[in-house]
């Protein structure tokens, strides 16, 4: 079914619902010409539209009904209960036809001759039900000059308040276009028109205007008319061009003093501005249109969920571009549902919490500086921060350590991520974990932002900020490396000057990555010229201007050379051969006539995450070995110790991050220790250059193994990043696994196992019974993994746990090894490996009778069910996620125990 | 936009526009573009550089309110950059409704040519050139390479070559 038809159905059904009531009113009050007019116009509209859409059955029925109504109006037929019944019958038939039409998309077969004949007979007074025309009471005589709606109701047209169109017409000093045969006549000047012939669409009329009193009732309806959207879009495009030309002329004017063009150009300027504003208004619709269905939804919800909900809608008259309106309709509905379902408590819970029984959901819309702000707030339970934290960890979206250091607001932002739902139970309404991420995507698509505040127990408020229109945007003009760029104002939070004499801020570097301390937060910075690979023209100075931008929940600063003013720009798409550059959302022509590229904050945000180094690493790595890179993303903890070079350790190895008060650090046998969770934890400086602080707090990475903990003393914890880890350079120095590119910088990767073993030897002695030691000898493990990093990471770990580890770097090597005279108690194998996969390896291995009893554990970054099933079929005894150290150790010991039990 | 040369050079003496070519020189070589595809001939223009764009893209310019992407044909053909003292000109062409400005050294005249003088590309032609050349016209004293606009603007092919 096409949109036109769907729109027609919706609208006609609305009209019919009104008609029923009005006909009944007319029956009670047959002498109300105004009421009669309304009814006549509605039926006429239906008829006209049916004709337009090619729906002959509907048209004929409506036409017959209209005939009678026309006679009523002209005073040729009295309004009797019988005639009203007839018309109601006609309306019922129309409804039946519409229902069939809605289902099938076409009019049902058949004819309505009987009904039409009945109607026509009545109209002609043949059926005796009517009275002779002459005898008819002159009920409509007074209303003879009443104008009927002259415009057939076409579809795909938006109602435009007529006075606005009139303003436009005045501004362009030519009448609004009527090439479509519509009458762009302001309602208060509505021409007196005779009812149009049934078949032909009304011709444009410019007949002189006569005010008629009975029209007062319909004045409101006549205030608007329908104009094809294409016409409005065309108008908008032309106005956009005009704005650009105006900008250009004003620019010229600035360079030329004392020109006679000054005055007319100023006038042109104002007229253009007004014109732009008015044309924008034609596209504007009140946001209430997007809300109209919400009261019903809330009513249904409250009965379904057994909650008492009071929906308040403020600022429904706030207008915004219809294109934008369409795009936020669904997100808004979804969010209101969410507020009612998740946000509000049940009445019993509310009373328990000391709140009113009836929960409130408030929608508020208002204008603020060229943007529309929509707030959806509820006075419900607020976001359960702790639950979300748990859920984040459970869903593997972040590790426990990461979650621990997150602020509440950061935690809350996770509800906008895909696959996240806190509703304990999936209801019909929400809780499926789709939604908020879609909401955010939709809003960001139109250049909007979404933010939320929530206080547990008090309620939540979502704030959506969207531009008024998509066509003309306000942009900040900046310069970098001698080139100018436009940044859409909506994504600019503020401008910060750093490094100047009068500035408190200065740019600091973490291994060449610039950051800025801004109000006690670390703001990552990107240099625009570097991002765009522009040759830097000037030497970098200490002073810089930073455009602080926000995309979604990501905030970053863009370092530019200069900031000019803001300018209204018309976004034009870039040429097809340049579309692949995702740094630009379009281009435009500035007031001075030059072309300027419009930066896409989304593209920049995406680029800030991955600096150039990682890209290179990824491409070379993937080119060399596509199999290994998939999914091997690892959360790394970045820190500094001893020198400025960044160091990293896999976050999964770190149990906790602690800030230890140096006053609590004691010395024991020449070793710094601290009382930690009821036992003494040795503190080991990462290297000799790291000195314990003399006061304040000392950052410490805590490595724990069962009840034992070791604190690794570092200077500063910098960040947690997710990266494809690829140790590129091996290292001979103890405690160092090698160097890798992390977050675009060369980073030393710490061998955590080294520190663990060192500490265990020194402090716990070698006598401790380790899990892996059974019957006086260590269990032998064959570890098959193509990634040297994992081999390096797991070997010390397994060693420490008492296993004797042999490593090979491919399944083929492993098979060869196994054919020789070796024995292993257990084999741990990666799944994704080049050459031969883990599945193939275990299948091949199990063919050898000697190895059939030896359990093989699969190690993979993909712990999905499909993998597990396939793994079991292939012959794997068990399956462990690659980064889960605890799980690996417990699986190993369990599998070995089961093995012994079986043996 | 100062040096816009109107294109009514195709005078009455050359009635057939179908075989009409706008000629131009790049690094001494004569090239021709079908006259029907040419929208404008421009003098030196101020260009806005486009970062991250393919190397052949010299920038974009404002042509009477339209944003037109400029392609440096020298770079496209693998020729050395234009000497600094040579100002250069542009021929604006239309491809699928988008306009592109081709930066060349010098615009010549509009010629109507005899199809009998047309020949396919010699196989010895540099592959970069062969890609963008539809064929060769034998003119008096020199040869003219007919540029295939669509192929010329297919920059991905260029970088792959």
PDB file of C-alpha atoms in Angstrom, chain A residues 109 144 221 239 292 397 412 432 702 856:
ATOM      1  CA  UNK A 109     -15.383  -5.989  -5.835  1.00  0.00           C
ATOM      2  CA  UNK A 144     -26.259  30.624   0.963  1.00  0.00           C
ATOM      3  CA  UNK A 221     -10.208  24.905   9.125  1.00  0.00           C
ATOM      4  CA  UNK A 239      15.634  30.066  -0.301  1.00  0.00           C
ATOM      5  CA  UNK A 292      -0.948  12.734  19.785  1.00  0.00           C
ATOM      6  CA  UNK A 397      30.758  -4.833  28.009  1.00  0.00           C
ATOM      7  CA  UNK A 412      24.100   5.234  32.986  1.00  0.00           C
ATOM      8  CA  UNK A 432      14.114  -6.774  25.151  1.00  0.00           C
ATOM      9  CA  UNK A 702      46.930  -5.462  42.644  1.00  0.00           C
ATOM     10  CA  UNK A 856      41.726 -31.139  25.113  1.00  0.00           C
TER      11      UNK A 856
END
